[in-house]
Tab-separated table of C-alpha atoms in Angstrom:
chain	number	residue	atom	x	y	z
A	15	UNK	CA	-43.745	-20.772	-5.070
A	16	UNK	CA	-42.004	-18.295	-7.386
A	17	UNK	CA	-42.641	-14.585	-6.934
A	18	UNK	CA	-44.574	-12.748	-9.700
A	19	UNK	CA	-42.474	-10.647	-12.032
A	20	UNK	CA	-42.209	-6.983	-11.067
A	21	UNK	CA	-43.732	-4.350	-13.319
A	22	UNK	CA	-41.203	-1.957	-14.826
A	23	UNK	CA	-41.051	1.811	-15.318
A	24	UNK	CA	-38.720	3.870	-17.492
A	25	UNK	CA	-38.398	7.581	-16.676
A	26	UNK	CA	-36.481	9.765	-19.143
A	27	UNK	CA	-35.823	13.426	-18.344
A	28	UNK	CA	-33.865	15.787	-20.584
A	29	UNK	CA	-32.873	19.140	-19.102
A	30	UNK	CA	-29.898	20.396	-21.171
A	31	UNK	CA	-29.773	20.519	-24.965
A	32	UNK	CA	-26.914	21.038	-27.409
A	33	UNK	CA	-26.510	20.561	-31.138
A	34	UNK	CA	-23.833	18.369	-32.728
A	35	UNK	CA	-21.653	21.514	-32.858
A	36	UNK	CA	-22.000	22.010	-29.121
A	37	UNK	CA	-24.281	25.025	-29.485
A	38	UNK	CA	-27.088	25.449	-26.957
A	39	UNK	CA	-30.339	25.043	-28.906
A	40	UNK	CA	-33.174	24.995	-26.369
A	41	UNK	CA	-33.492	26.487	-22.909
A	42	UNK	CA	-32.512	24.542	-19.797
A	43	UNK	CA	-35.528	22.838	-18.253
A	44	UNK	CA	-35.083	23.876	-14.636
A	45	UNK	CA	-37.203	21.882	-12.196
A	46	UNK	CA	-37.615	18.851	-14.455
A	47	UNK	CA	-34.874	16.700	-12.892
A	48	UNK	CA	-36.123	16.954	-9.313
A	49	UNK	CA	-39.680	16.271	-10.488
A	50	UNK	CA	-38.571	13.123	-12.335
A	51	UNK	CA	-36.714	11.908	-9.255
A	52	UNK	CA	-39.860	12.318	-7.153
A	53	UNK	CA	-41.881	10.360	-9.710
A	54	UNK	CA	-39.294	7.587	-9.718
A	55	UNK	CA	-39.457	7.329	-5.921
A	56	UNK	CA	-43.263	7.192	-5.932
A	57	UNK	CA	-43.317	4.488	-8.617
A	58	UNK	CA	-40.768	2.488	-6.640
A	59	UNK	CA	-43.046	2.645	-3.596
A	60	UNK	CA	-45.861	1.354	-5.819
A	61	UNK	CA	-43.771	-1.759	-6.502
A	62	UNK	CA	-42.319	-0.788	-9.884
A	63	UNK	CA	-38.742	-1.502	-10.819
A	64	UNK	CA	-37.739	1.967	-12.028
A	65	UNK	CA	-34.977	3.025	-14.401
A	66	UNK	CA	-34.346	6.797	-14.284
A	67	UNK	CA	-32.283	8.247	-17.136
A	68	UNK	CA	-31.007	11.818	-17.504
A	69	UNK	CA	-30.082	13.731	-20.684
A	70	UNK	CA	-30.226	11.059	-23.380
A	71	UNK	CA	-29.721	11.623	-27.102
A	72	UNK	CA	-32.369	10.670	-29.639
A	73	UNK	CA	-30.574	7.410	-30.458
A	74	UNK	CA	-30.017	6.597	-26.789
A	75	UNK	CA	-33.733	7.062	-26.122
A	76	UNK	CA	-34.637	4.571	-28.855
A	77	UNK	CA	-31.982	2.179	-27.516
A	78	UNK	CA	-33.481	2.364	-24.016
A	79	UNK	CA	-36.830	1.159	-25.325
A	80	UNK	CA	-35.132	-1.569	-27.361
A	81	UNK	CA	-33.485	-2.740	-24.124
A	82	UNK	CA	-36.851	-2.889	-22.378
A	83	UNK	CA	-37.952	-5.433	-24.971
A	84	UNK	CA	-35.305	-7.819	-23.640
A	85	UNK	CA	-36.299	-7.479	-19.963
A	86	UNK	CA	-38.689	-9.568	-17.913
A	87	UNK	CA	-41.899	-7.644	-17.269
A	88	UNK	CA	-44.757	-7.922	-14.833
A	89	UNK	CA	-48.359	-6.829	-15.402
A	90	UNK	CA	-47.598	-3.309	-16.684
A	91	UNK	CA	-44.991	-1.115	-18.313
A	92	UNK	CA	-45.025	2.603	-17.453
A	93	UNK	CA	-42.887	5.287	-19.057
A	94	UNK	CA	-42.581	8.993	-18.261
A	95	UNK	CA	-40.871	11.249	-20.815
A	96	UNK	CA	-40.028	14.830	-19.857
A	97	UNK	CA	-38.357	16.916	-22.557
A	98	UNK	CA	-38.749	19.630	-25.143
A	99	UNK	CA	-41.086	18.617	-27.943
A	100	UNK	CA	-43.450	19.411	-30.768
A	101	UNK	CA	-46.498	17.601	-32.119
A	102	UNK	CA	-45.662	13.908	-32.556
A	103	UNK	CA	-42.044	14.256	-31.383
A	104	UNK	CA	-39.863	14.673	-28.316
A	105	UNK	CA	-36.259	15.862	-28.458
A	106	UNK	CA	-33.108	14.130	-27.288
A	107	UNK	CA	-30.482	16.143	-25.435
A	108	UNK	CA	-28.637	16.377	-28.780
A	109	UNK	CA	-31.657	18.384	-30.043
A	110	UNK	CA	-32.547	15.603	-32.488
A	111	UNK	CA	-36.234	14.560	-32.674
A	112	UNK	CA	-37.610	11.163	-31.709
A	113	UNK	CA	-40.969	10.270	-33.204
A	114	UNK	CA	-43.334	9.018	-30.511
A	115	UNK	CA	-44.905	6.475	-32.848
A	116	UNK	CA	-41.435	4.953	-33.293
A	117	UNK	CA	-41.245	4.346	-29.539
A	118	UNK	CA	-44.711	2.803	-29.481
A	119	UNK	CA	-43.841	0.511	-32.397
A	120	UNK	CA	-40.650	-0.712	-30.718
A	121	UNK	CA	-42.611	-1.904	-27.691
A	122	UNK	CA	-45.527	-3.353	-29.679
A	123	UNK	CA	-43.687	-5.368	-32.297
A	124	UNK	CA	-45.071	-8.882	-32.792
A	125	UNK	CA	-41.527	-10.079	-32.176
A	126	UNK	CA	-41.777	-8.741	-28.598
A	127	UNK	CA	-44.569	-10.980	-27.353
A	128	UNK	CA	-44.083	-10.184	-23.658
A	129	UNK	CA	-44.440	-6.433	-24.077
A	130	UNK	CA	-46.986	-6.513	-26.888
A	131	UNK	CA	-49.565	-8.210	-24.641
A	132	UNK	CA	-49.293	-6.119	-21.460
A	133	UNK	CA	-50.674	-2.578	-20.964
A	134	UNK	CA	-48.097	0.095	-21.813
A	135	UNK	CA	-48.739	3.488	-20.232
A	136	UNK	CA	-46.991	6.706	-21.289
A	137	UNK	CA	-46.998	10.124	-19.635
A	138	UNK	CA	-45.521	12.750	-21.980
A	139	UNK	CA	-44.439	16.112	-20.514
A	140	UNK	CA	-43.527	18.110	-23.619
A	141	UNK	CA	-44.985	20.827	-25.797
A	142	UNK	CA	-47.086	19.883	-28.817
A	143	UNK	CA	-46.847	23.281	-30.469
A	144	UNK	CA	-46.428	26.940	-29.520
A	145	UNK	CA	-50.031	28.127	-28.983
A	146	UNK	CA	-51.073	29.548	-25.606
A	147	UNK	CA	-53.944	31.578	-24.261
A	148	UNK	CA	-52.520	35.100	-24.462
A	149	UNK	CA	-50.564	34.657	-27.678
A	150	UNK	CA	-47.181	35.866	-26.400
A	151	UNK	CA	-43.747	34.298	-26.748
A	152	UNK	CA	-43.012	32.161	-23.669
A	153	UNK	CA	-40.152	30.061	-22.369
A	154	UNK	CA	-41.615	26.589	-22.504
A	155	UNK	CA	-40.917	23.024	-23.637
A	156	UNK	CA	-41.520	23.716	-27.322
A	157	UNK	CA	-38.899	22.891	-29.919
A	158	UNK	CA	-40.067	25.631	-32.314
A	159	UNK	CA	-41.199	29.225	-31.676
A	160	UNK	CA	-44.283	28.991	-33.925
A	161	UNK	CA	-46.014	26.089	-35.655
A	162	UNK	CA	-45.706	26.156	-39.429
A	163	UNK	CA	-49.179	24.736	-39.887
A	164	UNK	CA	-52.093	23.248	-38.021
A	165	UNK	CA	-50.957	20.124	-36.135
A	166	UNK	CA	-51.923	16.864	-37.813
A	167	UNK	CA	-52.375	14.715	-34.723
A	168	UNK	CA	-55.142	12.405	-35.907
A	169	UNK	CA	-52.796	10.149	-37.882
A	170	UNK	CA	-50.610	9.826	-34.772
A	171	UNK	CA	-53.633	8.744	-32.746
A	172	UNK	CA	-54.457	6.068	-35.312
A	173	UNK	CA	-50.908	4.716	-35.087
A	174	UNK	CA	-51.022	4.090	-31.323
A	175	UNK	CA	-50.904	0.280	-31.009
A	176	UNK	CA	-53.294	-1.935	-29.031
A	177	UNK	CA	-52.767	-2.221	-25.282
A	178	UNK	CA	-51.208	1.245	-25.213
A	179	UNK	CA	-52.271	4.367	-23.325
A	180	UNK	CA	-50.705	7.773	-23.937
A	181	UNK	CA	-51.384	10.810	-21.771
A	182	UNK	CA	-50.093	14.160	-23.007
A	183	UNK	CA	-49.446	17.204	-20.841
A	184	UNK	CA	-51.370	19.432	-23.236
A	185	UNK	CA	-53.666	19.450	-26.236
A	186	UNK	CA	-52.341	19.367	-29.833
A	187	UNK	CA	-50.711	22.628	-30.884
A	188	UNK	CA	-50.245	23.980	-27.353
A	189	UNK	CA	-47.388	24.500	-24.915
A	190	UNK	CA	-46.745	22.527	-21.739
A	191	UNK	CA	-45.653	24.738	-18.862
A	192	UNK	CA	-42.628	24.112	-16.653
A	193	UNK	CA	-40.944	26.190	-13.959
A	194	UNK	CA	-38.357	25.652	-11.220
A	195	UNK	CA	-40.986	23.906	-9.078
A	196	UNK	CA	-41.955	21.448	-11.827
A	197	UNK	CA	-44.667	21.102	-14.447
A	198	UNK	CA	-48.424	21.421	-14.048
A	199	UNK	CA	-48.946	17.980	-15.562
A	200	UNK	CA	-46.409	15.846	-13.701
A	201	UNK	CA	-47.126	17.625	-10.402
A	202	UNK	CA	-50.778	16.623	-10.853
A	203	UNK	CA	-49.697	13.058	-11.635
A	204	UNK	CA	-47.586	13.004	-8.465
A	205	UNK	CA	-50.522	14.254	-6.387
A	206	UNK	CA	-52.787	11.509	-7.725
A	207	UNK	CA	-50.217	8.731	-7.262
A	208	UNK	CA	-49.573	9.820	-3.681
A	209	UNK	CA	-53.281	9.948	-2.831
A	210	UNK	CA	-56.194	7.541	-2.708
A	211	UNK	CA	-56.944	8.179	-6.400
A	212	UNK	CA	-54.103	5.782	-7.271
A	213	UNK	CA	-56.528	2.907	-6.597
A	214	UNK	CA	-58.832	4.022	-9.424
A	215	UNK	CA	-59.037	2.402	-12.836
A	216	UNK	CA	-56.555	4.058	-15.189
A	217	UNK	CA	-59.121	5.965	-17.285
A	218	UNK	CA	-60.658	7.467	-14.130
A	219	UNK	CA	-57.241	8.277	-12.698
A	220	UNK	CA	-56.294	10.159	-15.864
A	221	UNK	CA	-59.594	12.041	-15.814
A	222	UNK	CA	-58.757	13.175	-12.268
A	223	UNK	CA	-55.411	14.485	-13.565
A	224	UNK	CA	-57.265	16.381	-16.319
A	225	UNK	CA	-59.511	17.982	-13.710
A	226	UNK	CA	-56.594	18.860	-11.421
A	227	UNK	CA	-54.647	20.634	-14.175
A	228	UNK	CA	-57.685	22.319	-15.745
A	229	UNK	CA	-59.163	23.754	-12.548
A	230	UNK	CA	-56.288	23.998	-10.066
A	231	UNK	CA	-53.320	25.064	-12.197
A	232	UNK	CA	-52.455	28.229	-14.087
A	233	UNK	CA	-49.302	30.118	-15.004
A	234	UNK	CA	-48.218	33.005	-12.786
A	235	UNK	CA	-45.974	36.010	-13.086
A	236	UNK	CA	-45.375	37.163	-16.651
A	237	UNK	CA	-47.792	34.555	-18.030
A	238	UNK	CA	-50.483	35.033	-15.392
A	239	UNK	CA	-53.688	33.204	-16.296
A	240	UNK	CA	-52.319	30.908	-18.994
A	241	UNK	CA	-53.783	27.434	-18.717
A	242	UNK	CA	-53.074	23.888	-19.852
A	243	UNK	CA	-55.340	20.964	-20.764
A	244	UNK	CA	-53.947	17.412	-20.710
A	245	UNK	CA	-55.541	14.713	-22.828
A	246	UNK	CA	-55.163	10.964	-23.213
A	247	UNK	CA	-55.686	8.282	-25.832
A	248	UNK	CA	-56.279	4.654	-24.910
A	249	UNK	CA	-56.383	1.458	-26.910
A	250	UNK	CA	-56.890	-0.780	-23.893
A	251	UNK	CA	-59.470	-3.545	-24.092
A	252	UNK	CA	-60.165	-3.764	-20.366
A	253	UNK	CA	-60.056	-1.710	-17.158
A	254	UNK	CA	-56.641	-1.757	-15.473
A	255	UNK	CA	-55.458	-0.642	-12.034
A	256	UNK	CA	-51.715	-0.148	-12.515
A	257	UNK	CA	-51.023	1.890	-9.386
A	258	UNK	CA	-53.167	0.084	-6.834
A	259	UNK	CA	-50.182	-1.543	-5.118
């Protein structure tokens, strides 16, 4: 009897950013690499075949998802993206933006029947703006110091394809915190995946992450008291248990 195909996971973490001229554009994301490595190890223990990629340009990020369309997949596809960002975008290490809806469309094309039919789960650790509780300038994962206008996230939600779940580290317009020990969001995800909560249905598991970040996490030091609120959007048609290995 043939073995079932193994589910796959793609983890992309960008920590160093330069422009095409070689100028440093964004701050170094200290703590992100080690956090991504821990997530990769946990997903491997949960029977995922994991590809961990460091410091990829915008084009390389799109190419990685194109490559996934040519791979054999099991029941689920999971992707973690950790980078600088703004609403609707994440940045490659070349400081060029990648539109999240472009990534979703690559994996959901009708030409990619294998991937279009299985649940695709994204965890996005990146800022979605520059707002924060105390209204001061912070070092964070944002690509811009101040938003030019109110974030228009509703159209992005409508463009998320069927069988796709996206969980963001923060709400639209707000920053996602990161320090040398990691991020509030992905540390909460690690805690859930390493505990008994991993056996929960995905929507319940993500709600536990929301609770963990909202009630157990806050910035310290200069930004004492600043908070973060993850949120998720799902177009799944059934309950799934992707981490109950």
